[in-house]
mmCIF file of C-alpha atoms in Angstrom:
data_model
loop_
_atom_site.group_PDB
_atom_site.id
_atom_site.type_symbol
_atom_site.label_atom_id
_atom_site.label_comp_id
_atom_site.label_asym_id
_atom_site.label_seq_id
_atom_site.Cartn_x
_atom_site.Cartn_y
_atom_site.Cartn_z
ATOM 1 C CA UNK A 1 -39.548 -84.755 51.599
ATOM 2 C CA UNK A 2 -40.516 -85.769 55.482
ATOM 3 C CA UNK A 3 -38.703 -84.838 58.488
ATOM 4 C CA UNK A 4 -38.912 -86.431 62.145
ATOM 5 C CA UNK A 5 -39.726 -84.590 64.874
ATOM 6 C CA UNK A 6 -40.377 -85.905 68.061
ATOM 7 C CA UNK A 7 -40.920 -89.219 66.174
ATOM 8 C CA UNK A 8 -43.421 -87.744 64.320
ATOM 9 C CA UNK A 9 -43.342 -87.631 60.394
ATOM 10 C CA UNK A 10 -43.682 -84.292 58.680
ATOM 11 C CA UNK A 11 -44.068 -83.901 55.046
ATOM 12 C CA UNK A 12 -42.513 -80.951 54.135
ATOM 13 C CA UNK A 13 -41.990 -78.647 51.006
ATOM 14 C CA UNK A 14 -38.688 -78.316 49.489
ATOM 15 C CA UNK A 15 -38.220 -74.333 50.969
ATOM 16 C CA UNK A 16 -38.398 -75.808 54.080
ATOM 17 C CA UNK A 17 -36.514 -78.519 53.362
ATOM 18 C CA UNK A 18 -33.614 -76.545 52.038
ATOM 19 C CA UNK A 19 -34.159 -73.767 54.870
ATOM 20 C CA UNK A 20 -33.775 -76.961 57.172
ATOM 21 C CA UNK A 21 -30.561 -78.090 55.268
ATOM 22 C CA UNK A 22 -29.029 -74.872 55.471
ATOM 23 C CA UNK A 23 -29.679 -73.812 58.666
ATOM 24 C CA UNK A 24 -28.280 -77.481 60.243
ATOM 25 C CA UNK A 25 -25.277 -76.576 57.912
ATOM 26 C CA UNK A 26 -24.343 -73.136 59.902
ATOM 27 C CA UNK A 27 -25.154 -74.056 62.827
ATOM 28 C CA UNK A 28 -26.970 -71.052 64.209
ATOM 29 C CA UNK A 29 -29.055 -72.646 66.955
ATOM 30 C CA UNK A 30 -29.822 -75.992 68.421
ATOM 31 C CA UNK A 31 -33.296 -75.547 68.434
ATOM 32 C CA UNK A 32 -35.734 -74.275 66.001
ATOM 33 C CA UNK A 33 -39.461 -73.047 66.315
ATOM 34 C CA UNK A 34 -41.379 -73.162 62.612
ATOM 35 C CA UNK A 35 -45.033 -72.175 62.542
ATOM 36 C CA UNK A 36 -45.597 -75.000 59.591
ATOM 37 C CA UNK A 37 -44.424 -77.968 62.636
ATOM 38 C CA UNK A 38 -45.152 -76.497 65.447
ATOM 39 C CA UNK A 39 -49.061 -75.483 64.806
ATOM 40 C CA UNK A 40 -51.266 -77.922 63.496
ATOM 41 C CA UNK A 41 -52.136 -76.651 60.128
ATOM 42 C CA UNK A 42 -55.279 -78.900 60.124
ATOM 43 C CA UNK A 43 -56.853 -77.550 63.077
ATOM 44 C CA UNK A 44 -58.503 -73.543 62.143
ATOM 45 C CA UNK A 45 -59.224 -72.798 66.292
ATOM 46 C CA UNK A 46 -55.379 -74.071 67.232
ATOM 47 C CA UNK A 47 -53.753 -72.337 63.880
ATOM 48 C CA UNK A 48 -56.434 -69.393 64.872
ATOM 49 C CA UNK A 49 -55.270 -68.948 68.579
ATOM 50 C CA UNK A 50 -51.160 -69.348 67.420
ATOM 51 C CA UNK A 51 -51.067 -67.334 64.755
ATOM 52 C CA UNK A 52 -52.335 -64.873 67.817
ATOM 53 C CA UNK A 53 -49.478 -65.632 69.983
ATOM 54 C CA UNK A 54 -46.646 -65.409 67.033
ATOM 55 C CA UNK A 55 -46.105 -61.839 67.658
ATOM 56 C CA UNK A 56 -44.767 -62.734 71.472
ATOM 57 C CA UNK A 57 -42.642 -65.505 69.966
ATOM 58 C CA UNK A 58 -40.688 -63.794 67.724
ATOM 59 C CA UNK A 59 -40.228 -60.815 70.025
ATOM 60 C CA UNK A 60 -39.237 -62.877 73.180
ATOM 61 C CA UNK A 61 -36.817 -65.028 70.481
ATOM 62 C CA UNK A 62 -33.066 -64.329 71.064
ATOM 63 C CA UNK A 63 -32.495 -64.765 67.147
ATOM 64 C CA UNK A 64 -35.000 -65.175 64.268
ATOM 65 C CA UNK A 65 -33.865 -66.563 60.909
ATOM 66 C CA UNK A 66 -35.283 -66.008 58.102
ATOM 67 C CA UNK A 67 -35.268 -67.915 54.244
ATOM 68 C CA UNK A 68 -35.129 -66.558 51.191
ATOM 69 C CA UNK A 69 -33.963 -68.851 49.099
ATOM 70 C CA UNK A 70 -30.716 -69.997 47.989
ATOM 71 C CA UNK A 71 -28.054 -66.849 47.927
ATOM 72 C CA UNK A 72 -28.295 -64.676 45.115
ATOM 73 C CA UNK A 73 -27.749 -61.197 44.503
ATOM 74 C CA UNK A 74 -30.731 -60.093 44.992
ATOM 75 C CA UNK A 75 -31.276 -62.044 47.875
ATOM 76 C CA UNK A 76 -27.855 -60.488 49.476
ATOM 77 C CA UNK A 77 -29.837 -57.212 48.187
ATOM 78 C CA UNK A 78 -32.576 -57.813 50.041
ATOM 79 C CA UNK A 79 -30.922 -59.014 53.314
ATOM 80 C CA UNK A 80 -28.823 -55.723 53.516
ATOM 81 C CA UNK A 81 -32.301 -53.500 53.099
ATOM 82 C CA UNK A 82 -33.685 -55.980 55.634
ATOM 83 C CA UNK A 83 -30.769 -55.079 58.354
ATOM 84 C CA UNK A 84 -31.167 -51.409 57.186
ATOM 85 C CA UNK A 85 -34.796 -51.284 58.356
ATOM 86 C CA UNK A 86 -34.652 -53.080 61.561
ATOM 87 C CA UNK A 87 -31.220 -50.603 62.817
#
């Protein structure tokens, strides 16, 4: 499956592909940062020096979303001992 972004093709795996679809389906956010597009996975010293900087961007992030998968129950298990941790 490839994406466009910035009018830049992206092939991507289906998880992200149906994380993509989802999340465009809900509506949660107009804008979306994802390690896998926004760091060049080719280059070690750029995925080296981001992969340093992720913990600031998902701290300073007003919402973080996270996939799983399609919705199962043990996916709705997991998301409830998720939100119990993070209280």
């Amino acid at each position: 499956w490839t994406i466009s972004v910035n009018r830049k093709l992206f092939h991507v795996r289906p998880n992200l592909r149906d994380a993509l679809i989802r999340l465009r389906e809900l509506g949660l956010a107009e804008y979306y940062w994802v390690d896998f597009i926004c760091i060049n996975q080719s280059d070690l010293q750029e995925r080296s020096t981001q992969v340093s900087t992720m913990d600031r961007i998902y701290r300073s992030a007003t919402q973080v979303d996270i996939w799983l998968g399609d919705h199962t129950g043990e996916t709705e298990k997991l998301g409830s001992w998720i939100e119990k941790v993070s209280a």
